[in-house]
């Protein structure tokens, strides 16, 4: 009777699963890896440096913000700036208005963009490709080219200086349609056909089959739309006149004009305006990266 010994590969175990069974790594590869990490750290520090300076400036005495030589850290930490700005400005109103616009526009853009993309991707009809190309080509037209006609149209129907002016103008976007169609094209057509055989309508297929599979792409589109709406300055500047409708971007401009010598307070307002975007991105970072990768936008 002979004893049969199974090799690790035959037993379903790869060499990488065996401790200390590592392949020797060449010194050149180690050096290259170290250089790569150092380069990434330097680039990250270069990108984060302005935000770090802004955060530190918000805590400095006013005369240290632009002091020469540069002081990275405040001599006295003024944490009270974050409480003071709430009493000296309408920061609460600006933040609530901005959150309202960002949330509503994001919901509408995700719905309209994904629904239109479903039509372009899954419903065959004559001229579909031509219509899609014409629609996508509108992204190449700069907003400045149709800004005035758009303003005249909104004013003609009496929606200027109302929340509707911002919501209606930003509720639809060709970029969202393009991005979602790229992802829908990767979903097998058999799923849609199975839904039609089961008696689902096109909206039912979109709502019950396609949309649940679109989590990462929808998350990526939502983060992009939320960020763009939050940081939008020109739209509210053109359409909003009443200060009770101001967004955080317009409010900061008003705050700067009122406190143009108080740089530390201006930096405090800037930090507050950036903080929600940072939180949203950190919460949806994983879905954002997956969405960009699966929708083909990485190329």
PDB file of C-alpha atoms in Angstrom:
ATOM      1  CA  UNK A   1       0.000   0.000   0.000  1.00  0.00           C
ATOM      2  CA  UNK A   2       1.484   3.296  -1.099  1.00  0.00           C
ATOM      3  CA  UNK A   3       0.923   6.668   0.493  1.00  0.00           C
ATOM      4  CA  UNK A   4      -0.180   9.409  -1.959  1.00  0.00           C
ATOM      5  CA  UNK A   5       0.815  12.951  -1.085  1.00  0.00           C
ATOM      6  CA  UNK A   6      -1.165  15.801  -2.640  1.00  0.00           C
ATOM      7  CA  UNK A   7       0.727  18.878  -3.777  1.00  0.00           C
ATOM      8  CA  UNK A   8      -0.498  22.246  -2.473  1.00  0.00           C
ATOM      9  CA  UNK A   9      -1.780  23.136  -5.949  1.00  0.00           C
ATOM     10  CA  UNK A  10      -3.646  19.854  -6.267  1.00  0.00           C
ATOM     11  CA  UNK A  11      -5.181  20.401  -2.836  1.00  0.00           C
ATOM     12  CA  UNK A  12      -6.557  23.786  -3.923  1.00  0.00           C
ATOM     13  CA  UNK A  13      -3.986  25.798  -1.990  1.00  0.00           C
ATOM     14  CA  UNK A  14      -1.963  28.401  -3.807  1.00  0.00           C
ATOM     15  CA  UNK A  15       1.600  29.189  -2.932  1.00  0.00           C
ATOM     16  CA  UNK A  16       0.548  32.613  -1.658  1.00  0.00           C
ATOM     17  CA  UNK A  17      -1.556  30.900   1.038  1.00  0.00           C
ATOM     18  CA  UNK A  18       1.468  29.210   2.603  1.00  0.00           C
ATOM     19  CA  UNK A  19       3.143  31.383   5.279  1.00  0.00           C
ATOM     20  CA  UNK A  20       6.707  32.458   4.572  1.00  0.00           C
ATOM     21  CA  UNK A  21       6.481  30.993   1.081  1.00  0.00           C
ATOM     22  CA  UNK A  22       6.979  34.360  -0.550  1.00  0.00           C
ATOM     23  CA  UNK A  23       8.818  34.866  -3.758  1.00  0.00           C
ATOM     24  CA  UNK A  24      11.987  36.909  -3.372  1.00  0.00           C
ATOM     25  CA  UNK A  25      11.486  40.545  -4.259  1.00  0.00           C
ATOM     26  CA  UNK A  26      14.230  42.317  -6.098  1.00  0.00           C
ATOM     27  CA  UNK A  27      15.832  45.396  -4.469  1.00  0.00           C
ATOM     28  CA  UNK A  28      14.884  47.471  -7.526  1.00  0.00           C
ATOM     29  CA  UNK A  29      11.205  46.648  -6.990  1.00  0.00           C
ATOM     30  CA  UNK A  30      11.428  47.590  -3.306  1.00  0.00           C
ATOM     31  CA  UNK A  31      13.097  50.892  -4.146  1.00  0.00           C
ATOM     32  CA  UNK A  32      10.493  51.582  -6.823  1.00  0.00           C
ATOM     33  CA  UNK A  33       7.656  50.890  -4.383  1.00  0.00           C
ATOM     34  CA  UNK A  34       9.164  53.198  -1.756  1.00  0.00           C
ATOM     35  CA  UNK A  35       9.656  55.965  -4.325  1.00  0.00           C
ATOM     36  CA  UNK A  36       6.063  55.531  -5.463  1.00  0.00           C
ATOM     37  CA  UNK A  37       4.704  55.846  -1.920  1.00  0.00           C
ATOM     38  CA  UNK A  38       6.865  58.884  -1.204  1.00  0.00           C
ATOM     39  CA  UNK A  39       5.678  60.541  -4.434  1.00  0.00           C
ATOM     40  CA  UNK A  40       2.040  59.879  -3.520  1.00  0.00           C
ATOM     41  CA  UNK A  41       2.577  61.306  -0.040  1.00  0.00           C
ATOM     42  CA  UNK A  42       4.154  64.448  -1.487  1.00  0.00           C
ATOM     43  CA  UNK A  43       1.323  64.930  -3.975  1.00  0.00           C
ATOM     44  CA  UNK A  44      -1.280  64.347  -1.242  1.00  0.00           C
ATOM     45  CA  UNK A  45       0.446  66.885   1.019  1.00  0.00           C
ATOM     46  CA  UNK A  46       0.567  69.405  -1.838  1.00  0.00           C
ATOM     47  CA  UNK A  47      -3.176  68.969  -2.488  1.00  0.00           C
ATOM     48  CA  UNK A  48      -4.153  69.124   1.193  1.00  0.00           C
ATOM     49  CA  UNK A  49      -1.882  72.037   2.081  1.00  0.00           C
ATOM     50  CA  UNK A  50      -4.350  74.828   1.116  1.00  0.00           C
ATOM     51  CA  UNK A  51      -7.108  73.174   3.166  1.00  0.00           C
ATOM     52  CA  UNK A  52      -4.783  72.828   6.143  1.00  0.00           C
ATOM     53  CA  UNK A  53      -3.812  76.510   5.866  1.00  0.00           C
ATOM     54  CA  UNK A  54      -7.487  77.489   5.641  1.00  0.00           C
ATOM     55  CA  UNK A  55      -8.335  75.438   8.743  1.00  0.00           C
ATOM     56  CA  UNK A  56      -5.439  76.874  10.746  1.00  0.00           C
ATOM     57  CA  UNK A  57      -6.246  80.421   9.593  1.00  0.00           C
ATOM     58  CA  UNK A  58      -9.805  80.045  10.870  1.00  0.00           C
ATOM     59  CA  UNK A  59      -8.351  79.537  14.365  1.00  0.00           C
ATOM     60  CA  UNK A  60      -5.715  82.286  14.299  1.00  0.00           C
ATOM     61  CA  UNK A  61      -5.879  85.869  15.549  1.00  0.00           C
ATOM     62  CA  UNK A  62      -6.729  88.085  12.600  1.00  0.00           C
ATOM     63  CA  UNK A  63      -3.273  89.686  12.375  1.00  0.00           C
ATOM     64  CA  UNK A  64      -1.587  86.265  11.989  1.00  0.00           C
ATOM     65  CA  UNK A  65      -3.499  85.078   8.912  1.00  0.00           C
ATOM     66  CA  UNK A  66      -1.219  86.835   6.404  1.00  0.00           C
ATOM     67  CA  UNK A  67       1.725  87.345   8.737  1.00  0.00           C
ATOM     68  CA  UNK A  68       5.235  87.236   7.235  1.00  0.00           C
ATOM     69  CA  UNK A  69       7.054  84.965   7.863  1.00  0.00           C
ATOM     70  CA  UNK A  70       4.181  82.528   7.561  1.00  0.00           C
ATOM     71  CA  UNK A  71       2.849  81.027  10.795  1.00  0.00           C
ATOM     72  CA  UNK A  72       1.324  77.604  10.222  1.00  0.00           C
ATOM     73  CA  UNK A  73      -0.164  77.294  13.704  1.00  0.00           C
ATOM     74  CA  UNK A  74      -1.941  80.047  15.699  1.00  0.00           C
ATOM     75  CA  UNK A  75      -0.236  81.523  18.741  1.00  0.00           C
ATOM     76  CA  UNK A  76      -3.655  81.530  20.439  1.00  0.00           C
ATOM     77  CA  UNK A  77      -6.344  79.098  19.343  1.00  0.00           C
ATOM     78  CA  UNK A  78      -9.620  80.963  18.713  1.00  0.00           C
ATOM     79  CA  UNK A  79     -12.200  78.191  18.667  1.00  0.00           C
ATOM     80  CA  UNK A  80     -14.876  80.782  19.444  1.00  0.00           C
ATOM     81  CA  UNK A  81     -14.784  81.923  15.806  1.00  0.00           C
ATOM     82  CA  UNK A  82     -17.072  79.023  14.921  1.00  0.00           C
ATOM     83  CA  UNK A  83     -19.665  80.194  17.443  1.00  0.00           C
ATOM     84  CA  UNK A  84     -19.243  83.884  16.625  1.00  0.00           C
ATOM     85  CA  UNK A  85     -19.922  83.503  12.924  1.00  0.00           C
ATOM     86  CA  UNK A  86     -23.379  82.134  13.666  1.00  0.00           C
ATOM     87  CA  UNK A  87     -24.299  85.317  15.528  1.00  0.00           C
ATOM     88  CA  UNK A  88     -22.679  87.751  13.068  1.00  0.00           C
ATOM     89  CA  UNK A  89     -24.136  86.308   9.875  1.00  0.00           C
ATOM     90  CA  UNK A  90     -27.105  84.355   8.479  1.00  0.00           C
ATOM     91  CA  UNK A  91     -25.004  81.209   8.245  1.00  0.00           C
ATOM     92  CA  UNK A  92     -27.893  78.991   9.368  1.00  0.00           C
ATOM     93  CA  UNK A  93     -30.190  80.347   6.618  1.00  0.00           C
ATOM     94  CA  UNK A  94     -27.471  79.993   3.972  1.00  0.00           C
ATOM     95  CA  UNK A  95     -26.690  76.425   4.996  1.00  0.00           C
ATOM     96  CA  UNK A  96     -30.349  75.376   5.059  1.00  0.00           C
ATOM     97  CA  UNK A  97     -30.957  76.929   1.623  1.00  0.00           C
ATOM     98  CA  UNK A  98     -27.886  75.200   0.201  1.00  0.00           C
ATOM     99  CA  UNK A  99     -28.839  71.839   1.702  1.00  0.00           C
ATOM    100  CA  UNK A 100     -32.348  72.230   0.283  1.00  0.00           C
ATOM    101  CA  UNK A 101     -31.113  72.988  -3.239  1.00  0.00           C
ATOM    102  CA  UNK A 102     -28.418  70.301  -3.157  1.00  0.00           C
ATOM    103  CA  UNK A 103     -30.752  67.548  -1.929  1.00  0.00           C
ATOM    104  CA  UNK A 104     -33.692  68.372  -4.225  1.00  0.00           C
ATOM    105  CA  UNK A 105     -31.535  68.838  -7.324  1.00  0.00           C
ATOM    106  CA  UNK A 106     -29.612  65.623  -6.584  1.00  0.00           C
ATOM    107  CA  UNK A 107     -32.817  63.578  -6.246  1.00  0.00           C
ATOM    108  CA  UNK A 108     -34.272  65.012  -9.452  1.00  0.00           C
ATOM    109  CA  UNK A 109     -31.067  64.629 -11.455  1.00  0.00           C
ATOM    110  CA  UNK A 110     -30.585  61.025 -10.334  1.00  0.00           C
ATOM    111  CA  UNK A 111     -34.162  60.153 -11.272  1.00  0.00           C
ATOM    112  CA  UNK A 112     -34.328  61.998 -14.595  1.00  0.00           C
ATOM    113  CA  UNK A 113     -30.790  61.018 -15.591  1.00  0.00           C
ATOM    114  CA  UNK A 114     -31.190  57.322 -14.817  1.00  0.00           C
ATOM    115  CA  UNK A 115     -34.666  57.149 -16.383  1.00  0.00           C
ATOM    116  CA  UNK A 116     -33.582  58.831 -19.607  1.00  0.00           C
ATOM    117  CA  UNK A 117     -30.463  56.661 -19.714  1.00  0.00           C
ATOM    118  CA  UNK A 118     -32.643  53.559 -19.442  1.00  0.00           C
ATOM    119  CA  UNK A 119     -34.576  54.676 -22.512  1.00  0.00           C
ATOM    120  CA  UNK A 120     -31.421  55.320 -24.519  1.00  0.00           C
ATOM    121  CA  UNK A 121     -29.824  52.045 -23.424  1.00  0.00           C
ATOM    122  CA  UNK A 122     -32.624  49.472 -23.197  1.00  0.00           C
ATOM    123  CA  UNK A 123     -35.516  50.632 -25.388  1.00  0.00           C
ATOM    124  CA  UNK A 124     -34.827  50.360 -29.144  1.00  0.00           C
ATOM    125  CA  UNK A 125     -36.415  53.015 -31.343  1.00  0.00           C
ATOM    126  CA  UNK A 126     -35.581  54.630 -34.645  1.00  0.00           C
ATOM    127  CA  UNK A 127     -32.982  57.382 -34.405  1.00  0.00           C
ATOM    128  CA  UNK A 128     -31.961  56.436 -30.863  1.00  0.00           C
ATOM    129  CA  UNK A 129     -28.216  56.765 -31.473  1.00  0.00           C
ATOM    130  CA  UNK A 130     -28.573  60.056 -33.358  1.00  0.00           C
ATOM    131  CA  UNK A 131     -30.817  61.545 -30.690  1.00  0.00           C
ATOM    132  CA  UNK A 132     -28.427  60.438 -27.952  1.00  0.00           C
ATOM    133  CA  UNK A 133     -25.428  61.958 -29.720  1.00  0.00           C
ATOM    134  CA  UNK A 134     -27.289  65.256 -30.204  1.00  0.00           C
ATOM    135  CA  UNK A 135     -28.295  65.230 -26.547  1.00  0.00           C
ATOM    136  CA  UNK A 136     -24.767  64.512 -25.373  1.00  0.00           C
ATOM    137  CA  UNK A 137     -23.369  67.173 -27.705  1.00  0.00           C
ATOM    138  CA  UNK A 138     -25.157  69.792 -25.623  1.00  0.00           C
ATOM    139  CA  UNK A 139     -22.498  69.228 -22.962  1.00  0.00           C
ATOM    140  CA  UNK A 140     -20.017  70.940 -25.273  1.00  0.00           C
ATOM    141  CA  UNK A 141     -22.067  74.157 -25.312  1.00  0.00           C
ATOM    142  CA  UNK A 142     -20.808  76.495 -22.558  1.00  0.00           C
ATOM    143  CA  UNK A 143     -23.418  77.795 -20.161  1.00  0.00           C
ATOM    144  CA  UNK A 144     -22.387  81.377 -20.931  1.00  0.00           C
ATOM    145  CA  UNK A 145     -23.710  80.887 -24.481  1.00  0.00           C
ATOM    146  CA  UNK A 146     -27.314  80.376 -23.392  1.00  0.00           C
ATOM    147  CA  UNK A 147     -27.241  82.033 -19.982  1.00  0.00           C
ATOM    148  CA  UNK A 148     -29.086  85.202 -21.056  1.00  0.00           C
ATOM    149  CA  UNK A 149     -31.865  83.480 -23.086  1.00  0.00           C
ATOM    150  CA  UNK A 150     -32.367  81.089 -20.187  1.00  0.00           C
ATOM    151  CA  UNK A 151     -32.666  83.977 -17.751  1.00  0.00           C
ATOM    152  CA  UNK A 152     -35.221  85.725 -20.009  1.00  0.00           C
ATOM    153  CA  UNK A 153     -37.310  82.539 -20.191  1.00  0.00           C
ATOM    154  CA  UNK A 154     -37.282  82.056 -16.431  1.00  0.00           C
ATOM    155  CA  UNK A 155     -38.114  85.717 -15.856  1.00  0.00           C
ATOM    156  CA  UNK A 156     -40.932  85.607 -18.430  1.00  0.00           C
ATOM    157  CA  UNK A 157     -42.772  82.918 -16.468  1.00  0.00           C
ATOM    158  CA  UNK A 158     -42.203  84.746 -13.184  1.00  0.00           C
ATOM    159  CA  UNK A 159     -39.835  82.236 -11.585  1.00  0.00           C
ATOM    160  CA  UNK A 160     -36.837  84.529 -11.161  1.00  0.00           C
ATOM    161  CA  UNK A 161     -35.858  85.093  -7.526  1.00  0.00           C
ATOM    162  CA  UNK A 162     -37.657  81.900  -6.477  1.00  0.00           C
ATOM    163  CA  UNK A 163     -36.382  78.475  -5.460  1.00  0.00           C
ATOM    164  CA  UNK A 164     -37.985  77.040  -8.593  1.00  0.00           C
ATOM    165  CA  UNK A 165     -35.521  78.892 -10.814  1.00  0.00           C
ATOM    166  CA  UNK A 166     -32.576  76.941  -9.388  1.00  0.00           C
ATOM    167  CA  UNK A 167     -34.412  73.630  -9.111  1.00  0.00           C
ATOM    168  CA  UNK A 168     -35.820  73.598 -12.648  1.00  0.00           C
ATOM    169  CA  UNK A 169     -32.578  74.675 -14.275  1.00  0.00           C
ATOM    170  CA  UNK A 170     -30.513  71.990 -12.569  1.00  0.00           C
ATOM    171  CA  UNK A 171     -33.005  69.124 -12.395  1.00  0.00           C
ATOM    172  CA  UNK A 172     -31.914  67.785 -15.784  1.00  0.00           C
ATOM    173  CA  UNK A 173     -28.385  67.196 -17.005  1.00  0.00           C
ATOM    174  CA  UNK A 174     -26.858  65.502 -20.045  1.00  0.00           C
ATOM    175  CA  UNK A 175     -23.854  64.355 -18.036  1.00  0.00           C
ATOM    176  CA  UNK A 176     -26.009  62.209 -15.749  1.00  0.00           C
ATOM    177  CA  UNK A 177     -27.716  60.576 -18.740  1.00  0.00           C
ATOM    178  CA  UNK A 178     -24.368  59.850 -20.368  1.00  0.00           C
ATOM    179  CA  UNK A 179     -22.889  58.438 -17.171  1.00  0.00           C
ATOM    180  CA  UNK A 180     -25.849  56.176 -16.368  1.00  0.00           C
ATOM    181  CA  UNK A 181     -26.132  54.927 -19.968  1.00  0.00           C
ATOM    182  CA  UNK A 182     -22.501  53.834 -19.853  1.00  0.00           C
ATOM    183  CA  UNK A 183     -23.401  51.642 -16.872  1.00  0.00           C
ATOM    184  CA  UNK A 184     -26.712  50.370 -18.252  1.00  0.00           C
ATOM    185  CA  UNK A 185     -24.971  49.204 -21.427  1.00  0.00           C
ATOM    186  CA  UNK A 186     -23.021  46.708 -19.282  1.00  0.00           C
ATOM    187  CA  UNK A 187     -26.212  45.093 -17.875  1.00  0.00           C
ATOM    188  CA  UNK A 188     -27.205  42.009 -19.912  1.00  0.00           C
ATOM    189  CA  UNK A 189     -30.238  42.532 -22.116  1.00  0.00           C
ATOM    190  CA  UNK A 190     -31.541  39.127 -20.964  1.00  0.00           C
ATOM    191  CA  UNK A 191     -32.650  40.683 -17.661  1.00  0.00           C
ATOM    192  CA  UNK A 192     -34.874  43.189 -19.449  1.00  0.00           C
ATOM    193  CA  UNK A 193     -36.265  40.487 -21.732  1.00  0.00           C
ATOM    194  CA  UNK A 194     -37.054  38.295 -18.720  1.00  0.00           C
ATOM    195  CA  UNK A 195     -38.928  41.184 -17.171  1.00  0.00           C
ATOM    196  CA  UNK A 196     -40.954  41.747 -20.341  1.00  0.00           C
ATOM    197  CA  UNK A 197     -41.826  38.034 -20.492  1.00  0.00           C
ATOM    198  CA  UNK A 198     -43.076  38.301 -16.889  1.00  0.00           C
ATOM    199  CA  UNK A 199     -45.388  41.121 -17.919  1.00  0.00           C
ATOM    200  CA  UNK A 200     -43.495  44.047 -16.471  1.00  0.00           C
ATOM    201  CA  UNK A 201     -43.860  47.430 -18.119  1.00  0.00           C
ATOM    202  CA  UNK A 202     -40.771  49.361 -19.145  1.00  0.00           C
ATOM    203  CA  UNK A 203     -41.060  51.476 -15.993  1.00  0.00           C
ATOM    204  CA  UNK A 204     -41.420  48.266 -13.968  1.00  0.00           C
ATOM    205  CA  UNK A 205     -38.258  46.839 -15.520  1.00  0.00           C
ATOM    206  CA  UNK A 206     -36.429  50.087 -14.803  1.00  0.00           C
ATOM    207  CA  UNK A 207     -37.717  50.356 -11.244  1.00  0.00           C
ATOM    208  CA  UNK A 208     -37.613  46.703 -10.139  1.00  0.00           C
ATOM    209  CA  UNK A 209     -34.672  45.263 -12.094  1.00  0.00           C
ATOM    210  CA  UNK A 210     -32.303  47.885 -13.468  1.00  0.00           C
ATOM    211  CA  UNK A 211     -32.389  50.465 -10.691  1.00  0.00           C
ATOM    212  CA  UNK A 212     -31.508  48.028  -7.859  1.00  0.00           C
ATOM    213  CA  UNK A 213     -28.415  46.999  -9.846  1.00  0.00           C
ATOM    214  CA  UNK A 214     -27.281  50.608 -10.258  1.00  0.00           C
ATOM    215  CA  UNK A 215     -26.232  51.424  -6.692  1.00  0.00           C
ATOM    216  CA  UNK A 216     -22.589  52.438  -7.288  1.00  0.00           C
ATOM    217  CA  UNK A 217     -23.352  54.475 -10.429  1.00  0.00           C
ATOM    218  CA  UNK A 218     -26.250  56.258  -8.750  1.00  0.00           C
ATOM    219  CA  UNK A 219     -24.063  56.993  -5.719  1.00  0.00           C
ATOM    220  CA  UNK A 220     -21.352  58.436  -7.961  1.00  0.00           C
ATOM    221  CA  UNK A 221     -23.859  60.583  -9.868  1.00  0.00           C
ATOM    222  CA  UNK A 222     -25.453  61.732  -6.607  1.00  0.00           C
ATOM    223  CA  UNK A 223     -22.112  62.802  -5.124  1.00  0.00           C
ATOM    224  CA  UNK A 224     -21.100  64.669  -8.292  1.00  0.00           C
ATOM    225  CA  UNK A 225     -24.474  66.434  -8.525  1.00  0.00           C
ATOM    226  CA  UNK A 226     -24.552  67.267  -4.816  1.00  0.00           C
ATOM    227  CA  UNK A 227     -21.052  68.739  -4.976  1.00  0.00           C
ATOM    228  CA  UNK A 228     -21.747  70.793  -8.113  1.00  0.00           C
ATOM    229  CA  UNK A 229     -24.998  72.161  -6.703  1.00  0.00           C
ATOM    230  CA  UNK A 230     -23.403  72.970  -3.359  1.00  0.00           C
ATOM    231  CA  UNK A 231     -20.522  74.847  -4.966  1.00  0.00           C
ATOM    232  CA  UNK A 232     -22.634  76.594  -7.613  1.00  0.00           C
ATOM    233  CA  UNK A 233     -22.100  80.337  -7.452  1.00  0.00           C
ATOM    234  CA  UNK A 234     -23.205  81.767 -10.809  1.00  0.00           C
ATOM    235  CA  UNK A 235     -26.689  80.213 -10.846  1.00  0.00           C
ATOM    236  CA  UNK A 236     -27.819  81.639  -7.476  1.00  0.00           C
ATOM    237  CA  UNK A 237     -26.007  84.922  -8.259  1.00  0.00           C
ATOM    238  CA  UNK A 238     -28.064  85.418 -11.431  1.00  0.00           C
ATOM    239  CA  UNK A 239     -31.461  84.192 -10.277  1.00  0.00           C
ATOM    240  CA  UNK A 240     -31.665  84.926  -6.544  1.00  0.00           C
ATOM    241  CA  UNK A 241     -32.131  88.462  -5.259  1.00  0.00           C
ATOM    242  CA  UNK A 242     -33.701  88.008  -1.834  1.00  0.00           C
ATOM    243  CA  UNK A 243     -31.157  87.454   0.932  1.00  0.00           C
ATOM    244  CA  UNK A 244     -33.402  84.892   2.617  1.00  0.00           C
ATOM    245  CA  UNK A 245     -32.838  82.672  -0.474  1.00  0.00           C
ATOM    246  CA  UNK A 246     -29.057  83.027  -0.545  1.00  0.00           C
ATOM    247  CA  UNK A 247     -26.924  79.889  -0.645  1.00  0.00           C
ATOM    248  CA  UNK A 248     -23.673  79.471   1.269  1.00  0.00           C
ATOM    249  CA  UNK A 249     -21.628  80.684  -1.710  1.00  0.00           C
ATOM    250  CA  UNK A 250     -23.594  83.918  -2.067  1.00  0.00           C
ATOM    251  CA  UNK A 251     -23.716  84.308   1.703  1.00  0.00           C
ATOM    252  CA  UNK A 252     -19.926  84.073   1.975  1.00  0.00           C
ATOM    253  CA  UNK A 253     -19.560  86.747  -0.712  1.00  0.00           C
ATOM    254  CA  UNK A 254     -21.914  88.977   1.264  1.00  0.00           C
ATOM    255  CA  UNK A 255     -20.040  88.151   4.470  1.00  0.00           C
ATOM    256  CA  UNK A 256     -16.686  89.039   2.861  1.00  0.00           C
ATOM    257  CA  UNK A 257     -18.044  92.400   1.698  1.00  0.00           C
ATOM    258  CA  UNK A 258     -19.218  93.139   5.254  1.00  0.00           C
ATOM    259  CA  UNK A 259     -16.095  91.859   7.069  1.00  0.00           C
ATOM    260  CA  UNK A 260     -13.400  92.335   4.429  1.00  0.00           C
ATOM    261  CA  UNK A 261     -10.689  92.919   7.046  1.00  0.00           C
ATOM    262  CA  UNK A 262     -11.585  90.011   9.317  1.00  0.00           C
ATOM    263  CA  UNK A 263      -9.706  87.278   7.461  1.00  0.00           C
ATOM    264  CA  UNK A 264      -9.899  84.722  10.231  1.00  0.00           C
ATOM    265  CA  UNK A 265     -13.706  84.916  10.258  1.00  0.00           C
ATOM    266  CA  UNK A 266     -13.759  84.654   6.463  1.00  0.00           C
ATOM    267  CA  UNK A 267     -11.665  81.494   6.718  1.00  0.00           C
ATOM    268  CA  UNK A 268     -14.051  80.192   9.381  1.00  0.00           C
ATOM    269  CA  UNK A 269     -16.957  80.610   6.969  1.00  0.00           C
ATOM    270  CA  UNK A 270     -14.963  78.916   4.216  1.00  0.00           C
ATOM    271  CA  UNK A 271     -14.262  75.904   6.432  1.00  0.00           C
ATOM    272  CA  UNK A 272     -17.954  75.618   7.297  1.00  0.00           C
ATOM    273  CA  UNK A 273     -18.861  75.735   3.604  1.00  0.00           C
ATOM    274  CA  UNK A 274     -16.422  72.938   2.733  1.00  0.00           C
ATOM    275  CA  UNK A 275     -17.184  70.652   5.677  1.00  0.00           C
ATOM    276  CA  UNK A 276     -20.529  69.184   4.417  1.00  0.00           C
ATOM    277  CA  UNK A 277     -19.002  68.310   1.037  1.00  0.00           C
ATOM    278  CA  UNK A 278     -16.110  66.566   2.775  1.00  0.00           C
ATOM    279  CA  UNK A 279     -18.501  64.535   4.936  1.00  0.00           C
ATOM    280  CA  UNK A 280     -20.653  63.526   1.953  1.00  0.00           C
ATOM    281  CA  UNK A 281     -17.600  62.430  -0.040  1.00  0.00           C
ATOM    282  CA  UNK A 282     -16.105  60.446   2.837  1.00  0.00           C
ATOM    283  CA  UNK A 283     -19.409  58.649   3.445  1.00  0.00           C
ATOM    284  CA  UNK A 284     -19.844  57.765  -0.238  1.00  0.00           C
ATOM    285  CA  UNK A 285     -16.214  57.355  -1.231  1.00  0.00           C
ATOM    286  CA  UNK A 286     -16.385  53.596  -1.804  1.00  0.00           C
ATOM    287  CA  UNK A 287     -19.593  53.787  -3.853  1.00  0.00           C
ATOM    288  CA  UNK A 288     -18.232  56.776  -5.782  1.00  0.00           C
ATOM    289  CA  UNK A 289     -15.120  54.889  -6.892  1.00  0.00           C
ATOM    290  CA  UNK A 290     -17.136  51.775  -7.770  1.00  0.00           C
ATOM    291  CA  UNK A 291     -19.599  53.884  -9.728  1.00  0.00           C
ATOM    292  CA  UNK A 292     -16.910  55.616 -11.749  1.00  0.00           C
ATOM    293  CA  UNK A 293     -15.233  52.270 -12.472  1.00  0.00           C
ATOM    294  CA  UNK A 294     -18.408  50.410 -13.490  1.00  0.00           C
ATOM    295  CA  UNK A 295     -19.821  53.210 -15.633  1.00  0.00           C
ATOM    296  CA  UNK A 296     -16.733  53.377 -17.842  1.00  0.00           C
ATOM    297  CA  UNK A 297     -15.961  56.970 -16.790  1.00  0.00           C
ATOM    298  CA  UNK A 298     -12.465  55.983 -15.707  1.00  0.00           C
ATOM    299  CA  UNK A 299     -11.326  56.147 -19.306  1.00  0.00           C
TER     300      UNK A 299
END
